[in-house]
Coordinates of C-alpha atoms and ligand atoms in Angstrom, one line a residue:
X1 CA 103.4 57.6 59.5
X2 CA 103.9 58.4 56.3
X3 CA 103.2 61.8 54.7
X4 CA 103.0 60.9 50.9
X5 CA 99.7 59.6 48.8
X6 CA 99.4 56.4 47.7
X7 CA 99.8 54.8 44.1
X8 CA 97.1 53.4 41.9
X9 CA 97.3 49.4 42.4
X10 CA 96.0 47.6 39.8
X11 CA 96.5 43.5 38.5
X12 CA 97.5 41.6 35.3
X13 CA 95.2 38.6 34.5
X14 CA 97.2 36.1 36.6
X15 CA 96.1 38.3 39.5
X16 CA 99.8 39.7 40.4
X17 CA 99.2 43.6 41.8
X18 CA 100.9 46.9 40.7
X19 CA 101.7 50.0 41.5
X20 CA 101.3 52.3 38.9
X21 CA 103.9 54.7 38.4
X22 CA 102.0 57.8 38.5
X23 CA 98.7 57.6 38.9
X24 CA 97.3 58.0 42.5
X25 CA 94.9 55.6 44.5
X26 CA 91.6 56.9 44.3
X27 CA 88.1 56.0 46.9
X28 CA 84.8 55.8 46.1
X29 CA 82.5 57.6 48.7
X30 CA 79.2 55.9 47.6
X31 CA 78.5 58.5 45.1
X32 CA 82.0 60.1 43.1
X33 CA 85.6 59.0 43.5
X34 CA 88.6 61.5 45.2
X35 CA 91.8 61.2 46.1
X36 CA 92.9 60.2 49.4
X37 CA 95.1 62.4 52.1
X38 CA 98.1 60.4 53.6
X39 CA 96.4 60.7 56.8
X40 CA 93.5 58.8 55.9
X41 CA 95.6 55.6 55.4
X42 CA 96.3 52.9 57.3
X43 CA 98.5 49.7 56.0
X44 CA 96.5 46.5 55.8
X45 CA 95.6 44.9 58.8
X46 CA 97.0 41.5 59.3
X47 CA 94.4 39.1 58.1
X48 CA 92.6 41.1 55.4
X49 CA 92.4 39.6 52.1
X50 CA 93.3 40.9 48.6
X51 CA 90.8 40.8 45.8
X52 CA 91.2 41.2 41.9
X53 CA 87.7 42.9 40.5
X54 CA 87.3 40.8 37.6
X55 CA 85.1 42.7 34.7
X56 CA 86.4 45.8 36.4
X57 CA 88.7 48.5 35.6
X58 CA 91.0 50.3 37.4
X59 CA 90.9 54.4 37.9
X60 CA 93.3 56.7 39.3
X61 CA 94.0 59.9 40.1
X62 CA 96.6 62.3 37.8
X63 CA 97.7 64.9 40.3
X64 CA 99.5 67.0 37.0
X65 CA 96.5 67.3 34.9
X66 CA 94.3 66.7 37.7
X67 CA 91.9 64.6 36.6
X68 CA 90.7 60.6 36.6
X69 CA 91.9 58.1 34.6
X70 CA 90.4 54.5 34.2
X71 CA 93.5 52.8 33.4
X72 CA 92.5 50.4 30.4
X73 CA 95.6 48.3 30.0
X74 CA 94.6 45.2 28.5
X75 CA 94.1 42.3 30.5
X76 CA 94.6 44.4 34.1
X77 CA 91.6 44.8 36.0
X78 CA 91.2 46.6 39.4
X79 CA 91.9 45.3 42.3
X80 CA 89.9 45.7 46.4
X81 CA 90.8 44.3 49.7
X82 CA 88.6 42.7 52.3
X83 CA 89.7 43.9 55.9
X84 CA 90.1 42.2 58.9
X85 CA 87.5 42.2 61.5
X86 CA 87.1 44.9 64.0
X87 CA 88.5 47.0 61.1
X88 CA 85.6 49.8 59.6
X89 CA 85.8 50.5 56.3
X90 CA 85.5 54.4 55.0
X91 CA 86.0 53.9 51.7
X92 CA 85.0 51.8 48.6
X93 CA 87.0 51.0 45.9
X94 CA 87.2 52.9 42.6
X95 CA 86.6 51.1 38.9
X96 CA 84.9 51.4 36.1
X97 CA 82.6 48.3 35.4
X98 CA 82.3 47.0 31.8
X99 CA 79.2 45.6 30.5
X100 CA 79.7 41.5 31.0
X101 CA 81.1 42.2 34.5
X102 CA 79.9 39.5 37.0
X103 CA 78.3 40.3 40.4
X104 CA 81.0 40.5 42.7
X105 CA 80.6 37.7 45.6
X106 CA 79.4 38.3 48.5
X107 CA 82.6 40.3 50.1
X108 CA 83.3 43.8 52.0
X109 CA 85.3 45.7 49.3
X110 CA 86.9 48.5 50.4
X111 CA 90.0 51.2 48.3
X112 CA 93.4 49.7 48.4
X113 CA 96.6 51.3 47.0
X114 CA 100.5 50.9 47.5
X115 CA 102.9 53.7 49.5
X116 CA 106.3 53.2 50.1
X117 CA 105.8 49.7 48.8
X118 CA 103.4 48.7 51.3
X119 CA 99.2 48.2 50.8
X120 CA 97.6 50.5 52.6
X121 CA 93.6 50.9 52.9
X122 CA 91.1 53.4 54.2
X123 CA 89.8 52.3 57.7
X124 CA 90.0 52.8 61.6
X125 CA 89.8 50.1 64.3
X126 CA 86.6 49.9 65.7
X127 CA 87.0 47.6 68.7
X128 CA 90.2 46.5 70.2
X129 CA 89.2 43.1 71.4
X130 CA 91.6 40.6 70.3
X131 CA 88.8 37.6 69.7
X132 CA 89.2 37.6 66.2
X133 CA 93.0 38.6 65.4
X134 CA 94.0 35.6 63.1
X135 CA 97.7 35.4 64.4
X136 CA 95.8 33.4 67.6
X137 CA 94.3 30.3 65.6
X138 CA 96.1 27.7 65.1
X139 CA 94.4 25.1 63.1
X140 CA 96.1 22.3 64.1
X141 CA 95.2 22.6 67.7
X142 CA 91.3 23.4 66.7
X143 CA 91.3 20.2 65.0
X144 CA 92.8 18.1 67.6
X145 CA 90.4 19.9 70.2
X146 CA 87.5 19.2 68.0
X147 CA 88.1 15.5 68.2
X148 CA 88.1 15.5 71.8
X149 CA 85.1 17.2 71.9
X150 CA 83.5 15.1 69.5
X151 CA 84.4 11.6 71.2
X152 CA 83.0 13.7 74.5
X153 CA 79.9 14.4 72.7
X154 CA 79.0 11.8 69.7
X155 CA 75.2 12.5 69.7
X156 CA 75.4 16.3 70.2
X157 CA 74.6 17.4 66.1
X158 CA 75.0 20.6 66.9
X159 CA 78.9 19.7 67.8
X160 CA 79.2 18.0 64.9
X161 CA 78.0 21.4 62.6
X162 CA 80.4 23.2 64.3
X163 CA 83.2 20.9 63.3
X164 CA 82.6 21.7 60.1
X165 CA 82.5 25.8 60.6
X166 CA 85.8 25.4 62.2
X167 CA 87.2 23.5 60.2
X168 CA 86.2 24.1 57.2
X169 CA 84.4 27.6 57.2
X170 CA 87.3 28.6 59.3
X171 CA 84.6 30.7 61.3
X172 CA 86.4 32.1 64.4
X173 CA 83.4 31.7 66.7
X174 CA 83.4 28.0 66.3
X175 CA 86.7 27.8 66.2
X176 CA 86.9 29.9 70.0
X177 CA 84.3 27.5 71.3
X178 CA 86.6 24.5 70.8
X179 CA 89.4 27.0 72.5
X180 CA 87.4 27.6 75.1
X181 CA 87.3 31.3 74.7
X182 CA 85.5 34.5 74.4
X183 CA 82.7 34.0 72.7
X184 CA 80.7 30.5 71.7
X185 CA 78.2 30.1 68.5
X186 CA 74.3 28.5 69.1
X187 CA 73.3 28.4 65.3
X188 CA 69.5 27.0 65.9
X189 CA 67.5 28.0 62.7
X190 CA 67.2 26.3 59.4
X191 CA 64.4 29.1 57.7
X192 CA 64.6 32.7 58.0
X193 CA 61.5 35.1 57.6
X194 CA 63.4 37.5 55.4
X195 CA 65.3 37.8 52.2
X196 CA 68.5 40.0 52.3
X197 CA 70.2 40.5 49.5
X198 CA 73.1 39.9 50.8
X199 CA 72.0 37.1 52.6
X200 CA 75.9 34.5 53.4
X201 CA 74.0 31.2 54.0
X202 CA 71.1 31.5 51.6
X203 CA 71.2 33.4 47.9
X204 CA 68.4 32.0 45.6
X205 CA 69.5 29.7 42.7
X206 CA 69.8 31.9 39.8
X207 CA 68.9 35.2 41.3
X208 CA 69.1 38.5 39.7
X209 CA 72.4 39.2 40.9
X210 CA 73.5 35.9 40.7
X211 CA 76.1 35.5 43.8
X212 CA 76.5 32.8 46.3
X213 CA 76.3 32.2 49.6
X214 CA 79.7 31.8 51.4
X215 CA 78.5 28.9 53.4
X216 CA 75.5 26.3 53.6
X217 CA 72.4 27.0 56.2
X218 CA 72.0 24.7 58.9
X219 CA 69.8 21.8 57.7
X220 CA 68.3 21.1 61.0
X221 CA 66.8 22.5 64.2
X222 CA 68.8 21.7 67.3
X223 CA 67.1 20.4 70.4
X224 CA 67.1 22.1 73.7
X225 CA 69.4 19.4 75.4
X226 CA 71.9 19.9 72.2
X227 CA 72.1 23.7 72.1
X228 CA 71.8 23.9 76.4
X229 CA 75.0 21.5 76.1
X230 CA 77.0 23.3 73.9
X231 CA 76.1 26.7 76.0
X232 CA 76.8 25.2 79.4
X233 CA 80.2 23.5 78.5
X234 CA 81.7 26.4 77.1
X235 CA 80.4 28.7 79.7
X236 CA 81.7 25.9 82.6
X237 CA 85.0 26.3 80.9
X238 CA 84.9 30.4 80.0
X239 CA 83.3 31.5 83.1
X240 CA 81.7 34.7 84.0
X241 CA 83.6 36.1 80.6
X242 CA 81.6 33.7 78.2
X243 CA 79.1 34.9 76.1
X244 CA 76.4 32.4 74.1
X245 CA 75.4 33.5 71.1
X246 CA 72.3 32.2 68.7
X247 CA 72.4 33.9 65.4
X248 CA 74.6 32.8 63.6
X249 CA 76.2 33.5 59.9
X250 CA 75.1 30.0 59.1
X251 CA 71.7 29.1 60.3
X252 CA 68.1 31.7 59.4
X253 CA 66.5 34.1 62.3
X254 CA 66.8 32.1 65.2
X255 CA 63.6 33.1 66.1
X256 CA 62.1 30.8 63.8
X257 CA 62.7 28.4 66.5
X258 CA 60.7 29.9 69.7
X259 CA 60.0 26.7 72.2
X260 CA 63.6 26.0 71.2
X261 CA 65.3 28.8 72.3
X262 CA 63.4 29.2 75.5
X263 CA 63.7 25.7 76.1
X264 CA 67.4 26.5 76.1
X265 CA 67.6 29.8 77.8
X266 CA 65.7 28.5 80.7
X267 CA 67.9 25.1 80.8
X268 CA 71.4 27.2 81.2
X269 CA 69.4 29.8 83.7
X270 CA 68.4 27.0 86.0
X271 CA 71.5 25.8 85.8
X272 CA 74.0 28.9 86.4
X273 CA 73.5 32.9 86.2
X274 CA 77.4 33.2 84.5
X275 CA 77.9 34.2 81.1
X276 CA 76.2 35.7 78.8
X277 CA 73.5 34.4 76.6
X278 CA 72.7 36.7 73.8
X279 CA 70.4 36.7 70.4
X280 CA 72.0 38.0 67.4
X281 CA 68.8 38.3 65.2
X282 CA 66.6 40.6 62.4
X283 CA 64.2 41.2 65.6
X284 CA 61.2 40.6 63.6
X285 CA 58.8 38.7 66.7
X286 CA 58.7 40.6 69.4
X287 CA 56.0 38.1 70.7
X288 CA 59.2 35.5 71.1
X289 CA 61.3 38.4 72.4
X290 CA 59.3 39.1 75.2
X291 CA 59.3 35.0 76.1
X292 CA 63.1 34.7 75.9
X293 CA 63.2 38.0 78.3
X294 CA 61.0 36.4 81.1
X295 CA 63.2 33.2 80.1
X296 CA 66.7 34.9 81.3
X297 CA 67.9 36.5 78.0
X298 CA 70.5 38.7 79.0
X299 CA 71.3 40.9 75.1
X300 CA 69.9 41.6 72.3
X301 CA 71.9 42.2 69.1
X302 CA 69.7 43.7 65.8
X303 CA 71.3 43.1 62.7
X304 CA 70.1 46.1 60.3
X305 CA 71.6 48.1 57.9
X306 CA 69.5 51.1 58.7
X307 CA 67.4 53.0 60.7
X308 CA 64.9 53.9 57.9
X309 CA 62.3 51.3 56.9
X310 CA 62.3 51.9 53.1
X311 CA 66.2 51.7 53.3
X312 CA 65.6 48.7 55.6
X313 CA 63.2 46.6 53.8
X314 CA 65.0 47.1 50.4
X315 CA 68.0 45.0 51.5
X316 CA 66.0 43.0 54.1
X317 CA 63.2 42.0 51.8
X318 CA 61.0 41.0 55.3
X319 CA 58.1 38.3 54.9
X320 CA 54.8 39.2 57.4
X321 CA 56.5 41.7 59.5
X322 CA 58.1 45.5 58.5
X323 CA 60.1 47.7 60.6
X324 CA 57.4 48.2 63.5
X325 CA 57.7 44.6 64.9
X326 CA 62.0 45.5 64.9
X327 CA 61.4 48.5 67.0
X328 CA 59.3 47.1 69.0
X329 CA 61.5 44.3 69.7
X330 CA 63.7 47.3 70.9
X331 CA 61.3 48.3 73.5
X332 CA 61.0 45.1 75.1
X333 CA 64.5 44.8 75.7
X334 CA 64.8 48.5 76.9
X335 CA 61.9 48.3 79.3
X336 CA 63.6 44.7 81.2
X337 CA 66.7 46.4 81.7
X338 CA 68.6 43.9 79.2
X339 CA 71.6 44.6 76.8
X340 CA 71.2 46.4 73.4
X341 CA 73.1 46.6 70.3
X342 CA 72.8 47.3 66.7
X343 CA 74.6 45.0 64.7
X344 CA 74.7 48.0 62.1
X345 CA 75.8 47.2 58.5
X346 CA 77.7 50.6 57.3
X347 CA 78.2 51.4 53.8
X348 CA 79.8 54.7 52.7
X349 CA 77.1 57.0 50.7
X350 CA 73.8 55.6 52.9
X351 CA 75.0 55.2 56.4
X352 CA 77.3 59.2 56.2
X353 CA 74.0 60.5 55.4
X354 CA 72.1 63.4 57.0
X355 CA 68.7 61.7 56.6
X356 CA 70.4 58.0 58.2
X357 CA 72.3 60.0 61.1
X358 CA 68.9 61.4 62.3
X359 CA 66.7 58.0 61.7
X360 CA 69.4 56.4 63.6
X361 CA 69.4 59.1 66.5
X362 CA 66.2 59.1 66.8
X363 CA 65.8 55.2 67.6
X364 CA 69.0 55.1 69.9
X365 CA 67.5 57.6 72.0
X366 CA 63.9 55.6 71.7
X367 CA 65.4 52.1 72.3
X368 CA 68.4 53.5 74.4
X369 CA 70.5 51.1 72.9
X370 CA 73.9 50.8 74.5
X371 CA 76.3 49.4 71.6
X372 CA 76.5 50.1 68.1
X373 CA 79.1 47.4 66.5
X374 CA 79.9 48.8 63.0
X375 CA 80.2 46.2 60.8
X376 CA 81.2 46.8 56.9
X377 CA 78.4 45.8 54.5
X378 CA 79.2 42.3 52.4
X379 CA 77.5 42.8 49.1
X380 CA 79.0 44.4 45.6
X381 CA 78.8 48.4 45.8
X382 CA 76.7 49.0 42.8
X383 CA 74.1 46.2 43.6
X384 CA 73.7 47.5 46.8
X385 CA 74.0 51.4 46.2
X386 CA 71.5 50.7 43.1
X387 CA 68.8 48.9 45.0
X388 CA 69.3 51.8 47.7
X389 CA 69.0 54.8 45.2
X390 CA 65.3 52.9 43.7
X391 CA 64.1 54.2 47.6
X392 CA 65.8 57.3 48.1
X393 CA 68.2 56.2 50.7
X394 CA 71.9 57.9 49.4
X395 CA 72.3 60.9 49.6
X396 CA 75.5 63.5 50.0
X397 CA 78.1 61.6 51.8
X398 CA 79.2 63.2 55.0
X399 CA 82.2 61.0 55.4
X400 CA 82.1 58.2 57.5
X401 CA 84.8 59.5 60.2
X402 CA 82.8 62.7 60.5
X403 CA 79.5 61.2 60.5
X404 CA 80.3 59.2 63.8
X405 CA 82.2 62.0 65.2
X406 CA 78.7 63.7 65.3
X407 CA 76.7 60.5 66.3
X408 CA 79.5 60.2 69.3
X409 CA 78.8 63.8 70.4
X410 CA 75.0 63.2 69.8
X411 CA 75.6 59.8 72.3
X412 CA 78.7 60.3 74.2
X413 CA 77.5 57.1 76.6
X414 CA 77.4 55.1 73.4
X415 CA 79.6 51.9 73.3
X416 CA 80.7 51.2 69.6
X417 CA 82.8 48.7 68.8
X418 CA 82.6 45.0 66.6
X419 CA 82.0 42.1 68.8
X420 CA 79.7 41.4 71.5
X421 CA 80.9 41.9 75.0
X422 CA 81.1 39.5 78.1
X423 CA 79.4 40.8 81.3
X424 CA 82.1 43.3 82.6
X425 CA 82.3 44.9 79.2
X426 CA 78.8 46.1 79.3
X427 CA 79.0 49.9 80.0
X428 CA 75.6 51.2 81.0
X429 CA 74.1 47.8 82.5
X430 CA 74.3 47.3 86.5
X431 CA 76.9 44.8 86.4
X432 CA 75.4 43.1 89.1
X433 CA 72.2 42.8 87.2
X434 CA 71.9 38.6 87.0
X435 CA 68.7 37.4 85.8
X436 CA 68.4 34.6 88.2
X437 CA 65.6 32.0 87.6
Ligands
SF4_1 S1 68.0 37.8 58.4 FE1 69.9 36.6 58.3 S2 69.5 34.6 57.7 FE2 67.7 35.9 57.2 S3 67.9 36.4 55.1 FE3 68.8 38.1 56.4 S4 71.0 37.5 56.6 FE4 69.9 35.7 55.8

């Protein structure tokens, strides 16, 4: 590893990066900018994307004088980059934004800079399952297993949607149910009962912060025969190993759709106790919760991108249910032995905060969740940080490698990690525990 800092990288208006000759790569903690040690770097992970920051200015660091510098160049603007999955972010990027900038889309900018000729970023792996690794799809193959499945299954609609999220979203769930791997995607639910601002499959026409959603909502409710299908294939195929998700990137809250989801929880139950079958979802109807429970629901995953209600419901922007009907979601699943996780949107400056370290202790002891999967927040910094500040929630960042050092030695039986995990991967849970029906 390298022992020297990184250069300021910065792009010319045809996008092409630089490395600035002296200035030094600076990160933006959530509230000022620094300089980054060499140890804190990590070359880009294979598969993470590089982004100009249009309406954006570079800044670096001047070690001489030391001191900031936005770099003004004309034409240049700053550039980010977009990790890979199962890649945390620690730090965002740092630019000065000028008046007409545009909302940035809906993206997980983190600090990128060049050393030794090479872009390196800020982050740590955060789970070392290989599901997502984009070296292992081939798109060719997906698309001639897609056909297949498609002539197997002509009426199945819900088939037929996730031909187009594998093939055209690219989205690697899909595309690992028509490998026949890891994990397979049950979107169900064209309306959601919230409104988060950095909602990817719904952003209101014209909003205030005008971005757009990085693919289109389901436009339909699949049936129980159509989602039990899809579930009992890929588990016939997976085994023991497969897990079943609904909650998806592209469909609303899944619970939207309660007869449907029980309907299909109890169809795979009575017709094998292999796999897993797992809700990703904003937990807001514990009612449906407790159905899907006594139905053979084996985990529970609650997206949230805190622990605090006002920090909560500002990015969440819930409709007929607040934070009490999440936690109590929590409970249920606690109390019938099931599978937790937080599917826990981190964002340097509100998440490496003293306040959000004890909110969140407090409800992982309560809850006893077993997983935390650190995901990095998809929304443009200074929306997000903005909107967080109007409730109080920043506050003096800890540093996010700290921060979970101290939530790891507050919960040392604590799985964290990025994806959800198949049967034997669930620390914590009597592995024998089969919810037969
Ligand atoms: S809960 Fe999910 S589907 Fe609903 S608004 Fe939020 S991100 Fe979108």
């Amino acid at each position: 590893m390298s022992e020297s800092r990184a250069k300021m990288a910065y792009a010319d208006a045809e996008g092409r990066i630089y490395e600035h000759p002296d200035l030094e790569m600076l990160g933006w903690d959530g509230e000022c900018w620094r300089p980054l040690e060499a140890d804190e770097l990590t070359p880009l992970p294979e598969g993470s994307d590089l982004f100009t920051l249009p309406g954006r200015l570079a800044a670096g660091y001047d070690a001489e004088r030391d001191e900031v510098v936005v770099f003004d160049e004309p034409g240049t603007t700053a550039v980010s980059c977009f990790i890979a999955p199962a890649y945390l972010r620690t730090l965002l990027p740092a630019y000065e934004t000028l008046d007409d900038a545009p909302a940035l889309p809906l993206f997980a900018y983190s600090a990128v800079g060049i050393r030794d000729g090479e872009m390196v970023t800020a982050t740590v792996r955060v789970d070392e399952d290989i599901r997502q690794d984009p070296f292992r799809f081939d798109i060719d193959d997906i698309a001639g297993r897609v056909a297949t499945r498609r002539e197997a299954h002509p009426d199945n609609r819900l088939i037929e949607h996730l031909e187009n999220c594998a093939l055209n979203y690219h989205c690697r769930a899909a595309q690992n149910y028509f490998l026949d791997r890891f994990e397979a995607p049950l979107p169900a639910a064209p309306t959601c009962n919230a409104f988060c601002v950095g909602c990817i499959s719904l952003q209101p026409k014209g909003g205030d912060e005008q971005m757009v959603a990085a693919h289109d909502r389901i436009g339909f409710a699949p049936r129980v025969d159509e989602l039990a299908e899809v579930a009992l294939g890929h588990i016939a195929r997976v085994g023991d190993d497969a897990v079943v998700s609904f909650g998806q990137g592209c469909e609303g809250e899944p619970l939207n759709q309660p007869l449907e989801l029980e309907g299909a929880v109890r169809a795979i139950r009575r017709q094998t106790d292999l796999g897993i079958i797992n809700l990703n979802s904003n937990a807001s109807r514990p009612d449906v919760i407790r159905r899907l429970v006594d139905a053979g629901l084996d985990s529970l995953r609650i997206s949230t991108n805190s622990a605090r209600p006002e920090v909560w419901a500002a990015y969440y922007r819930p409709v007929g249910y607040d934070f009490s009907a999440v936690r109590e979601s929590a409970r249920i699943i606690r109390d019938a032995g099931r599978y937790l996780m937080l599917n826990y949107f981190v964002f340097p400056g509100v998440t490496d905060t003293e306040a959000e370290l004890d909110a969140l202790s407090a409800w992982i002891d309560e809850a006893r969740v077993h997983m935390v999967q650190l995901r990095n927040l998809n929304l443009d910094p200074e929306v997000y940080l903005d909107r967080i500040a109007a409730v109080g929630g920043t506050g003096q960042p800890l540093g996010l490698i700290p921060w979970l050092s101290r939530l790891r030695e507050r919960f040392p039986e604590l799985t964290f990690g990025y994806f959800n995990p198949p049967r034997r991967k669930m620390g914590g849970l009597d592995a024998d525990l089969r919810v037969s029906m």
